CSV table of C-alpha atoms and ligand atoms in Angstrom, one decimal:
chain,number,residue,atom,x,y,z
A,285,MET,CA,55.5,-73.6,47.3
A,286,TYR,CA,52.3,-72.8,48.9
A,287,SER,CA,51.5,-76.7,49.6
A,288,SER,CA,53.6,-76.8,52.6
A,289,TRP,CA,52.1,-73.8,54.2
A,290,ARG,CA,49.2,-74.2,56.8
A,291,VAL,CA,45.4,-73.6,56.0
A,292,SER,CA,45.2,-70.4,58.0
A,293,GLU,CA,48.2,-68.7,56.6
A,294,LEU,CA,47.0,-69.4,53.2
A,295,LYS,CA,43.6,-67.7,54.3
A,296,ALA,CA,45.6,-64.9,55.8
A,297,GLU,CA,47.5,-64.5,52.4
A,298,LEU,CA,44.1,-64.9,50.4
A,299,THR,CA,42.5,-62.2,52.9
A,300,LYS,CA,45.6,-59.8,52.3
A,301,ARG,CA,45.1,-60.0,48.4
A,302,GLY,CA,41.1,-59.7,48.6
A,303,ALA,CA,40.5,-63.1,47.3
A,304,SER,CA,37.6,-65.8,48.4
A,305,LEU,CA,38.5,-67.9,51.0
A,306,ARG,CA,36.3,-70.8,50.1
A,307,GLY,CA,37.2,-74.5,49.2
A,308,ARG,CA,39.6,-77.0,50.3
A,309,LYS,CA,43.4,-76.4,50.9
A,310,ALA,CA,44.3,-77.8,47.2
A,311,GLU,CA,42.1,-75.1,46.0
A,312,LEU,CA,43.1,-72.3,48.4
A,313,VAL,CA,47.0,-73.4,46.9
A,314,GLU,CA,45.6,-73.1,43.3
A,315,ARG,CA,44.2,-69.7,43.5
A,316,LEU,CA,46.8,-68.2,45.3
A,317,GLU,CA,49.0,-69.5,42.6
A,318,LEU,CA,46.6,-68.2,40.1
A,319,TYR,CA,46.8,-64.6,41.8
A,320,ASP,CA,50.8,-64.8,41.6
A,321,ARG,CA,50.7,-65.3,37.8
A,322,ASN,CA,48.2,-62.9,37.2
A,323,PHE,CA,49.8,-60.1,39.4
A,324,ASN,CA,46.7,-60.5,42.0
A,325,PHE,CA,44.3,-59.3,39.0
A,326,GLY,CA,45.3,-56.0,39.2
A,327,SER,CA,43.4,-55.4,42.4
A,328,ALA,CA,43.5,-51.5,43.6
A,329,GLU,CA,45.6,-52.3,46.7
A,330,ASN,CA,48.0,-54.1,45.3
A,331,GLN,CA,48.9,-52.2,42.4
A,332,SER,CA,51.8,-50.0,42.6
A,333,ASP,CA,51.6,-46.5,42.2
A,334,ASP,CA,54.8,-45.9,41.1
A,335,ASP,CA,54.0,-45.3,37.4
A,336,ALA,CA,51.1,-42.9,37.9
A,337,MET,CA,51.8,-39.3,37.1
A,338,GLU,CA,51.4,-36.7,40.1
A,339,VAL,CA,49.1,-34.0,39.2
A,340,PRO,CA,47.8,-31.0,40.9
A,341,ASP,CA,44.3,-30.8,42.5
A,342,VAL,CA,41.6,-30.7,40.5
A,343,ARG,CA,40.4,-27.4,41.8
A,344,THR,CA,43.5,-25.5,40.7
A,345,TYR,CA,42.7,-26.2,36.9
A,346,ARG,CA,41.4,-23.4,35.1
A,347,ASP,CA,40.5,-23.2,31.5
A,348,ILE,CA,42.4,-22.4,28.9
A,349,ASN,CA,41.6,-18.8,27.4
A,350,ALA,CA,43.9,-15.9,26.1
A,351,THR,CA,45.4,-14.6,29.7
A,352,SER,CA,46.3,-18.1,30.5
A,353,LEU,CA,50.2,-18.5,31.2
A,354,LEU,CA,51.2,-21.0,28.9
A,355,PRO,CA,55.0,-22.0,28.2
A,356,HIS,CA,56.2,-21.5,24.8
A,357,LEU,CA,55.2,-24.7,23.4
A,358,THR,CA,56.6,-25.0,19.9
A,359,GLN,CA,56.4,-27.6,17.1
A,360,THR,CA,59.9,-28.7,17.4
A,361,HIS,CA,59.4,-29.4,21.0
A,362,ILE,CA,56.6,-31.7,19.8
A,363,ARG,CA,58.7,-33.1,17.0
A,364,GLN,CA,61.4,-34.0,19.4
A,365,TYR,CA,59.0,-35.2,22.2
A,366,PHE,CA,57.7,-37.7,19.8
A,367,CYS,CA,60.9,-38.6,18.5
A,368,PHE,CA,60.4,-37.3,15.1
A,369,ASP,CA,57.5,-39.7,14.4
A,370,ASP,CA,56.0,-37.4,11.7
A,371,LYS,CA,53.0,-39.6,10.6
A,372,LYS,CA,52.0,-39.7,14.0
A,373,ILE,CA,52.3,-36.0,14.6
A,374,LYS,CA,50.5,-35.2,11.5
A,375,GLU,CA,47.8,-37.8,12.3
A,376,ALA,CA,47.4,-36.0,15.6
A,377,LYS,CA,47.3,-32.7,14.1
A,378,ALA,CA,44.7,-33.7,11.6
A,379,LEU,CA,42.5,-35.1,14.5
A,380,TYR,CA,43.1,-31.4,16.2
A,381,GLU,CA,41.7,-29.9,13.5
A,382,SER,CA,38.7,-31.8,13.3
A,383,ARG,CA,38.1,-30.6,16.9
A,384,TYR,CA,38.5,-33.9,18.3
A,385,LEU,CA,40.0,-32.1,21.7
A,386,VAL,CA,37.1,-31.7,23.8
A,387,LEU,CA,38.6,-29.5,26.7
A,388,ALA,CA,41.6,-28.1,27.7
A,389,ARG,CA,42.5,-26.8,31.3
A,390,VAL,CA,46.1,-25.4,32.9
A,391,SER,CA,47.3,-25.4,36.3
A,392,ASN,CA,50.7,-23.5,37.0
A,393,VAL,CA,52.7,-25.1,39.9
A,394,GLY,CA,56.2,-23.2,40.5
A,395,GLU,CA,58.2,-24.1,37.2
A,396,ASN,CA,55.8,-26.4,35.9
A,397,THR,CA,52.7,-25.9,34.2
A,398,PHE,CA,49.9,-28.6,34.2
A,399,ILE,CA,47.5,-29.2,31.4
A,400,LYS,CA,44.5,-31.7,31.2
A,401,GLY,CA,42.7,-32.2,28.5
A,402,TYR,CA,40.0,-34.5,27.1
A,403,CYS,CA,40.2,-35.8,23.8
A,404,LYS,CA,37.4,-37.7,21.9
A,405,LYS,CA,38.2,-41.4,20.9
A,406,THR,CA,38.5,-42.0,17.2
A,407,MET,CA,35.7,-44.4,16.4
A,408,LYS,CA,33.3,-44.1,19.6
A,409,GLN,CA,31.7,-41.3,21.7
A,410,LEU,CA,34.0,-41.9,24.5
A,411,GLN,CA,36.5,-39.5,25.9
A,412,TYR,CA,40.1,-40.2,27.7
A,413,GLU,CA,41.7,-38.0,29.8
A,414,VAL,CA,45.3,-36.8,29.2
A,415,ASN,CA,47.7,-35.2,31.7
A,416,LEU,CA,50.7,-33.2,30.4
A,417,LYS,CA,53.8,-31.6,32.4
A,418,LEU,CA,55.4,-28.9,30.6
A,419,HIS,CA,58.5,-27.1,31.7
A,420,LYS,CA,58.3,-23.2,31.6
A,421,SER,CA,60.6,-23.6,29.0
A,422,GLY,CA,58.1,-25.5,27.2
A,423,ILE,CA,59.7,-28.9,26.9
A,424,PRO,CA,57.3,-31.6,27.4
A,425,GLN,CA,58.3,-33.2,30.5
A,426,GLU,CA,55.9,-36.1,31.7
A,427,SER,CA,52.3,-37.1,30.1
A,428,ASN,CA,49.8,-39.7,30.4
A,429,CYS,CA,46.6,-40.5,29.1
A,430,GLU,CA,44.0,-43.2,30.1
A,431,CYS,CA,43.9,-45.1,26.5
A,432,PRO,CA,45.5,-48.6,26.5
A,433,ALA,CA,48.8,-47.0,25.1
A,434,GLY,CA,48.7,-43.8,27.4
A,435,SER,CA,49.8,-45.5,30.4
A,436,GLY,CA,53.1,-44.5,32.6
A,437,THR,CA,54.5,-41.2,32.7
A,438,GLU,CA,55.8,-41.1,29.3
A,439,ALA,CA,52.9,-41.7,27.4
A,440,LYS,CA,53.1,-41.0,23.5
A,441,CYS,CA,49.8,-41.6,22.2
A,442,LYS,CA,47.6,-39.9,19.7
A,443,HIS,CA,45.8,-38.1,22.2
A,444,VAL,CA,48.6,-36.9,24.0
A,445,ALA,CA,50.0,-35.2,20.6
A,446,VAL,CA,46.6,-34.0,19.8
A,447,LEU,CA,46.5,-32.1,23.7
A,448,LEU,CA,50.2,-30.7,22.4
A,449,HIS,CA,49.1,-29.3,19.1
A,450,GLY,CA,46.3,-27.3,20.9
A,451,VAL,CA,48.6,-26.3,23.6
A,452,GLU,CA,50.8,-24.9,20.9
A,453,HIS,CA,48.2,-23.5,18.8
A,454,MET,CA,46.8,-21.8,21.9
A,455,VAL,CA,50.3,-20.0,22.5
A,456,HIS,CA,50.8,-18.8,18.6
A,457,ASN,CA,47.6,-17.9,17.4
A,458,LYS,CA,45.3,-17.5,20.8
A,459,ILE,CA,42.9,-20.0,19.4
A,460,LEU,CA,41.9,-23.5,20.5
A,461,LEU,CA,39.9,-25.4,18.3
A,462,LEU,CA,37.4,-27.5,20.7
A,463,HIS,CA,34.5,-29.8,20.0
A,464,GLN,CA,31.7,-28.4,19.0
A,465,VAL,CA,28.0,-29.4,19.6
A,466,CYS,CA,25.4,-29.2,16.6
A,467,THR,CA,24.2,-26.0,18.3
A,468,GLN,CA,27.3,-24.2,18.4
A,469,LYS,CA,27.7,-24.7,14.5
A,470,LEU,CA,26.3,-22.6,11.9
A,471,GLN,CA,23.0,-23.9,10.4
A,472,ASP,CA,24.1,-25.7,6.9
A,473,PHE,CA,20.9,-27.7,6.1
A,474,HIS,CA,20.1,-25.3,3.5
A,475,MET,CA,23.5,-25.6,1.8
A,476,PRO,CA,23.3,-27.7,-1.2
A,477,LYS,CA,25.8,-30.6,-0.8
A,478,THR,CA,26.6,-31.2,-4.4
A,479,ARG,CA,26.0,-28.4,-6.9
A,480,PHE,CA,24.2,-28.8,-10.4
A,481,THR,CA,26.7,-28.1,-12.8
A,482,SER,CA,25.1,-29.0,-16.2
A,483,SER,CA,22.9,-26.6,-18.5
A,484,PRO,CA,19.3,-26.5,-17.9
A,485,ILE,CA,16.9,-28.5,-20.6
A,486,ALA,CA,14.3,-26.4,-22.5
A,487,ALA,CA,10.7,-27.7,-21.9
A,488,HIS,CA,10.4,-28.9,-25.5
A,489,GLN,CA,13.2,-31.0,-25.4
A,490,LEU,CA,11.9,-33.1,-22.6
A,491,PRO,CA,11.3,-36.5,-23.1
A,492,ARG,CA,7.6,-37.0,-23.8
A,493,ASN,CA,5.5,-40.1,-22.8
A,494,LYS,CA,3.9,-41.7,-25.5
A,495,ALA,CA,0.3,-41.0,-26.2
A,496,LYS,CA,-1.5,-43.7,-24.1
A,497,LYS,CA,-4.6,-45.9,-25.5
A,498,ARG,CA,-7.9,-45.0,-23.9
A,499,PHE,CA,-8.9,-47.3,-21.5
A,500,CYS,CA,-11.9,-49.0,-22.3
A,501,PRO,CA,-13.9,-51.5,-19.6
A,502,PHE,CA,-16.0,-53.1,-22.2
A,503,PRO,CA,-14.1,-56.0,-24.0
A,504,ILE,CA,-13.9,-55.9,-27.4
A,505,GLN,CA,-16.3,-58.4,-28.9
A,506,LYS,CA,-16.5,-59.5,-32.5
A,507,VAL,CA,-19.9,-60.2,-33.5
A,508,ASP,CA,-20.6,-62.0,-36.7
A,509,TYR,CA,-23.2,-60.5,-39.0
A,510,ILE,CA,-24.5,-63.4,-40.9
B,1821,LIG,ZN1,45.9,-41.8,24.4
């Protein structure tokens, strides 16, 4: 299709997509076809923002504490949102209890509550940003996560589930389990990791080394007296 275009038109099209203009006409045509096949290599100006979740300004968010206004989110809401995938919910709960949630902030806009959280990646020291939109009745409406599975407005990855568990725990118990650095934890290096359970042995029952032969620096010489 592009081969019938003029070079100036090809160059104009390539400039629009932020591509290089170098090379002969055949190369320009090939490059344009490549850009078509690869959705413009995800360049920012051509990416559609339709699937991005709308979140309020970062400055309106406040850290979640006992006085925060949170919608009445329940376990049933979480299970419904995750289509009763109990295995995933259980895994996320275990992650939340292992303090994988780093931070959670809330912003109330009209009837909706937006929650922004950071969840640690399971295998690496990285964090994913998770955004949640909850209705005032507690029903999760939209969710989005930075992880590969969390794009769009209906992300149902484990990070979203971890944040939902955190909010649910805060609503019902007024406690939020967050990640702790080593100085926030009580010292435990003086605690024995394993307990010695067998009975002690009396000293006279200890195995003894056999009496060692006395060391003599001179070789033993046999002298024949005739
Ligand atoms: Zn995720």
